[in-house]
Amino acid sequence: MLRYALGRIGQTVPIALLVTVLIFLLIKLVPGDPASAILGDRATDASVAALRHQWGLDRPIWQQYAVYMRNLATGNLGQSLRYQSPVADMLPARTAVTFFLVVYSLVLSVVIAVPLALVAAAYRDRWPDQVIRASMALPLAAPAFWVGILLLIVFSLKLRLFPADGYGAGFGDHVRHLFLPALTLSYAFASVLCRNLRSSLVDVLQTAYVDFARAKGLRRRVVLFRHVFRAALLPAVTLIGVRLTYAIGGSVVIETVFAIPGLGSWMVDSILARDYVVVQTLTLMFALGTMLINLATDLIYPLFDPRLRMG
Amino acid sequence: MRAVISFVVAVGLALSLFGPAGAAGYKTAVRFGVNRAADNLDPVTQDANPNIWAFMQIYQQLVRVNVKGDGFVPDLAQRWAVSPDGKTWTFYLRPDAKWSTGDPVTAADAAWSLQRAHDLDGPWKWALEAVQSIAAKDDHTLVITLKEPWAPFLSDVSLFSNSILPAKIFRDAKPEDISNKPVGSGPFMMTEWRKGDEIVMKANPYYFEKGRPRTSELHIRYIPDDNNRMIALQSGDVDGIDYPPFSQISVLRRDPRLDVQLNPSTAVSHVMLNVTQAPLNNVKFRQALAYATDRAAINKGVCYGFCVPATSFMPLTTLYFNKGLKGYTYDMDKAKALLKESGVSTPVTLNAMLWAGAGDPQTATTLLKGMWAPLGVTLNLAPLDRAAATQRMRALDYQVYVSGWTNDVPDPSELANYEFDYVTAKSYHTGYHSAPMDKLLAAGMSEMDPGKRRQIYYQIQDLAIRDAPLIWLYYAPYTIAINRKMHGFVQMATGPWLFKDVAVEQ
Amino acid sequence: MTTLAGELAPPRAARTRVPTGLAAGATMLLALLGASALAPVLTSYDPYAQNLNAMLLPPSAAHWFGTDNYGRDVFTRVLYGAAIDLRIAVLAVVFPFVFGAVAGAVAGYLGGWVDAAVMRAVDVITAVPFMVLVIAIVAFLGPGELNILVAIGVVDWIVFARLVRGEVLRDKHLEYVTALRALGFSRARIVLRHLLPNALPPAAVFLASDIVLVILTTSALGFLGLGVRPPAPEWGLMISEGRAFIYTGWWAAAMPGFACMYAGIAFILVGDGLADLLRVRGQ
């Protein structure tokens, strides 16, 4: 087990290094000289040259990368040109917001999906199953930001149930402020989770030991919960890891819809303001978060799967 | 554990809202939602309204433009005098002014601040161009000597870039410290800045005006989307918002809890034409476009009728605005005739630069596309991000660009020079250059007699309309929506809000 | 598997006839394409013509989906917009499909350092959330249709590469491949003419759900102001523009969203149906 874990961590490190190369190269996509593109309206030749020097753009590319990596290693995540302050200073508060949002959306999806999947599996191919499956297919095709806007119209504008912006202060306030965005973010996942959980439930229900349990005269509900549900949970765990990374990507758009001061809205704001260093650093942060989640999923997986634990 | 703490904090906050906080019956904090985030609070280097309007709560100037935007009122200077030759200005500072640190404001601070504004290569360098020397005669007397008599000097001194900062704190500081840890003598001081989210200010206990500011906290919160901002206002999350869109004014007015204001502004919206390129270098062609531009329709489409169609390059509130002008009245026949005279063969394709998410300029450009089509002019919309658009505008690498101007001073010289003097800003980055215009502009700067100056600026307005390097579209008021429980709110014609008299009922 | 393919696999046992879902999806798609192609006949409005006397009119017999803030007919714009969104969606998946399939097949067959290189590239791109990487690339390249295609192309090929590689790895030791090799066929020919075609079906099935992802991504970019230029009737852009009027004219933003959803459901049904068919063939 330890060996598996170390091996898995060992695989992640070179990937992470390659990811830094990819993200380092992103800024080279800017048409023309990034320094003058960034300084834009108030640029003078001297200020452009100064910025080029500060970023090492006047050096060979491998040296630029070395500088980039040295900065990262020392915790220097770059300077927001727009706000004239280090990205690292602004990062923690915004990361907390996005983290809260993503975890919240995960919780909501589980709360939505699990009961629906149980009902659908229990009434397989009868009308409750058909209705649930049909309604769960819809969210996959709807743009999340559009659903967010609709929720905003209904729950904030018409019903005045939830606030339309911000993060609030304190746990209760966060829960209230982030409810609609988390719901928006969660519905696509809930749909996937529900479909997935239902089909594994159906598979498990068909296996022999369930028939055996049933033959023993156990009540239907007991069988469903005690035997089937636990077995069906395993694929769901992997799925949760995968969808978490989707939620992180989705947060970029959703935070913009709901004016939430997290990493995603910061990224969009920085794109529009050409604050490239921030965009670059945030992309890296999103990537690191994703890699950590994937790693965690892989490390947790064997705890649930006896075959891997023994191997 | 964290949840428990948060809960306690939340309950505490909830209680504090109902408890006897601040003056009886009023909320501790005023919350205001804005559509753009402030990103830099250094007065000398900034030209974006969200920055200016935020730091105007923190800094004072020697004199201020009055609320209507057509005169001056004392600020740090109690009174001022000018020598008979018009070259020496003396400002007498109020002795009771203090920084938010408690130290007194001195003439030496003012001298250092103005010298910095004078020396620094910023967008407002022109404002102190006429200055020869700045000296503190004693603790409360400041003497400024000019190279030559300068008609708009008081106007220039009132500019926000000439804010007075504490020399002791900032003389040896890094430039970004002024932005990140601003210190001033104004009604508020910044206590927390979550960049791109919220600026939290507290009342400056040393502000010279007793009993002001009325509120002990001011929160300026960035809510970029118009809908989110309006919903935040209607749900009571904020007490007021800026820029509710024109399309929603009538909707908001139906809400009896809200006071929706259309405040006079110094804004003018226009189409810039790059006159260095064919066919826009042809004055008849430009006039044809101007006649084909239906300002009334644009007022309807962009402003839902809440703006005033533009008749001059000057905003309505500018000194020497010629009320008698008609500008270009929509006339398609005249436009077609002028197009024929111009010799420009149609169809012609023009690229209209836009910045992504531009809002009103985007609507106006889309409308222009429809209006110019009958002339055989096809307008291609080319969105760029804002910085790139600005860069290309400055490099004269565009053809058509809808933008706007906001006057910061009542005097017309700032705008007239920016818009028609090639040396200042390539004539508002249109590339327009005219000898008769240059002569008029120079005369406007040195002429001290108000009657004669008025005539000069009338002539400038006539010439500008004839040459049409820009097409002026409309004068938009500032839109503000506040909860009726918010009292004392004032927005100046130059744009900044005054929060020192504001208090919000519970 | 990080993709929709697995999630969309049909839960029910495969049937032998053409699945109803596939038929329904294909019909929906054909209807949309037909309506878009026949738009000039179906509606008398111009998608760009403004009418300031008909701003933000609610849905009615004259304007089925209402009008937007320029007085343009939303139904007309949705129809014309279908051509734009579907064009981008199809173009955006063609390159990643071709490139990913070839890269996957070559990597799977050759193994060794080629395989390692391809798979590391796949790992690196997988490490960044799809949406974040697409947005970042468009952010640095600038907005516009071509840049959207480039950004999606760079990110999206990895799924196809992985799917095809898996199939090739399974097939490459089969007898017929060994026989081909013994007959002296070139490696390129074996991979491209024999292994690749056999490895394509799962990737082709995934194509349908990938198009859904691309439609959603394109509209999200349009929404963020990083997509197609106004005044094009692109759905995401229409939602973004209509969003300013949710107080007074919800239809301007809601209708293009429904169109997006309609197209998405059609593609999902087609994808599910294809997967069904494939299972039948595999049995």
Coordinates of N, CA and C in Angstrom, one line a residue, chain B residues 225 227-228 230-231 234 247-248 251 297 300 304 356 362-363 366-367 381-383, chain C residues 50 52-53 55-56 69-70 72 143 225 229-231 241 243-248:
Chain B
D225 N -21.6 42.8 -12.7 CA -22.8 42.7 -13.5 C -23.9 43.6 -13.1
N227 N -27.1 43.3 -13.4 CA -28.3 42.6 -12.7 C -27.9 42.3 -11.3
N228 N -26.7 41.7 -11.1 CA -26.3 41.3 -9.7 C -26.3 42.6 -8.8
M230 N -28.1 45.4 -9.2 CA -29.5 45.8 -8.9 C -30.2 44.9 -7.9
I231 N -30.0 43.6 -8.1 CA -30.6 42.7 -7.1 C -30.0 42.9 -5.7
Q234 N -31.8 45.8 -4.3 CA -33.2 45.6 -4.0 C -33.3 44.6 -2.8
S247 N -31.5 50.9 -19.5 CA -32.7 50.1 -19.9 C -33.5 49.7 -18.7
Q248 N -32.9 49.8 -17.5 CA -33.6 49.4 -16.3 C -34.1 50.5 -15.4
V251 N -37.8 50.4 -14.7 CA -38.1 49.3 -13.8 C -37.8 49.6 -12.4
A297 N -32.1 58.4 -32.5 CA -32.3 57.0 -32.4 C -31.3 56.4 -31.5
K300 N -32.3 56.8 -28.0 CA -33.3 55.8 -27.7 C -32.7 54.4 -27.5
Y304 N -32.2 54.8 -23.8 CA -33.7 54.7 -23.6 C -34.3 56.1 -23.4
A356 N -14.2 44.3 -25.7 CA -15.2 43.2 -25.3 C -15.8 43.6 -24.0
Q362 N -20.7 49.4 -27.3 CA -21.0 48.3 -28.2 C -22.4 48.5 -28.8
T363 N -23.4 48.9 -28.0 CA -24.7 49.1 -28.5 C -24.7 50.2 -29.6
T366 N -23.2 49.1 -32.8 CA -24.1 48.2 -33.5 C -25.2 49.0 -34.2
L367 N -25.6 50.1 -33.5 CA -26.6 51.0 -34.1 C -26.1 51.7 -35.3
L381 N -17.6 45.0 -36.9 CA -17.3 45.2 -35.5 C -16.1 44.3 -35.1
A382 N -15.1 44.8 -34.5 CA -13.9 44.1 -34.2 C -13.6 44.2 -32.7
P383 N -14.1 43.3 -31.8 CA -13.9 43.5 -30.4 C -12.5 43.1 -30.0
Chain C
Q50 N -32.1 46.1 -37.3 CA -32.5 46.6 -36.1 C -33.8 47.4 -36.3
L52 N -35.8 49.9 -33.8 CA -35.8 50.5 -32.5 C -37.3 50.8 -32.0
N53 N -38.2 50.6 -32.9 CA -39.6 50.7 -32.5 C -40.2 49.4 -32.0
M55 N -38.3 47.2 -29.7 CA -37.3 46.7 -28.7 C -37.9 45.9 -27.6
L56 N -37.3 44.7 -27.4 CA -37.7 43.9 -26.2 C -39.1 43.6 -26.2
N69 N -32.8 43.8 -27.5 CA -32.8 45.2 -27.3 C -32.6 46.0 -28.5
Y70 N -32.2 45.4 -29.6 CA -32.1 46.2 -30.9 C -33.4 46.0 -31.7
R72 N -34.4 43.1 -32.8 CA -34.1 42.0 -33.7 C -34.9 40.8 -33.3
P143 N -9.5 37.0 -28.5 CA -10.8 36.5 -28.8 C -10.9 36.2 -30.3
G225 N -17.2 37.1 -23.2 CA -16.7 38.1 -24.1 C -15.4 37.7 -24.8
R229 N -17.4 37.4 -32.5 CA -17.7 38.9 -32.4 C -19.2 39.2 -32.5
P230 N -19.6 40.2 -31.8 CA -20.9 40.8 -32.1 C -20.9 41.5 -33.4
P231 N -22.0 41.6 -34.1 CA -23.3 41.2 -33.7 C -23.7 39.9 -34.2
E241 N -25.5 39.0 -24.2 CA -26.2 40.3 -24.4 C -27.5 40.4 -23.8
R243 N -28.5 39.0 -21.2 CA -28.5 38.9 -19.8 C -28.7 40.3 -19.1
A244 N -28.3 41.4 -19.9 CA -28.5 42.7 -19.4 C -30.0 43.1 -19.2
F245 N -30.9 42.3 -19.8 CA -32.3 42.7 -19.9 C -33.2 41.6 -19.2
I246 N -32.6 40.9 -18.2 CA -33.5 39.9 -17.6 C -34.6 40.5 -16.8
Y247 N -34.5 41.8 -16.4 CA -35.6 42.4 -15.7 C -36.8 42.6 -16.7
T248 N -36.4 43.1 -17.9 CA -37.5 43.6 -18.8 C -37.7 42.6 -20.0

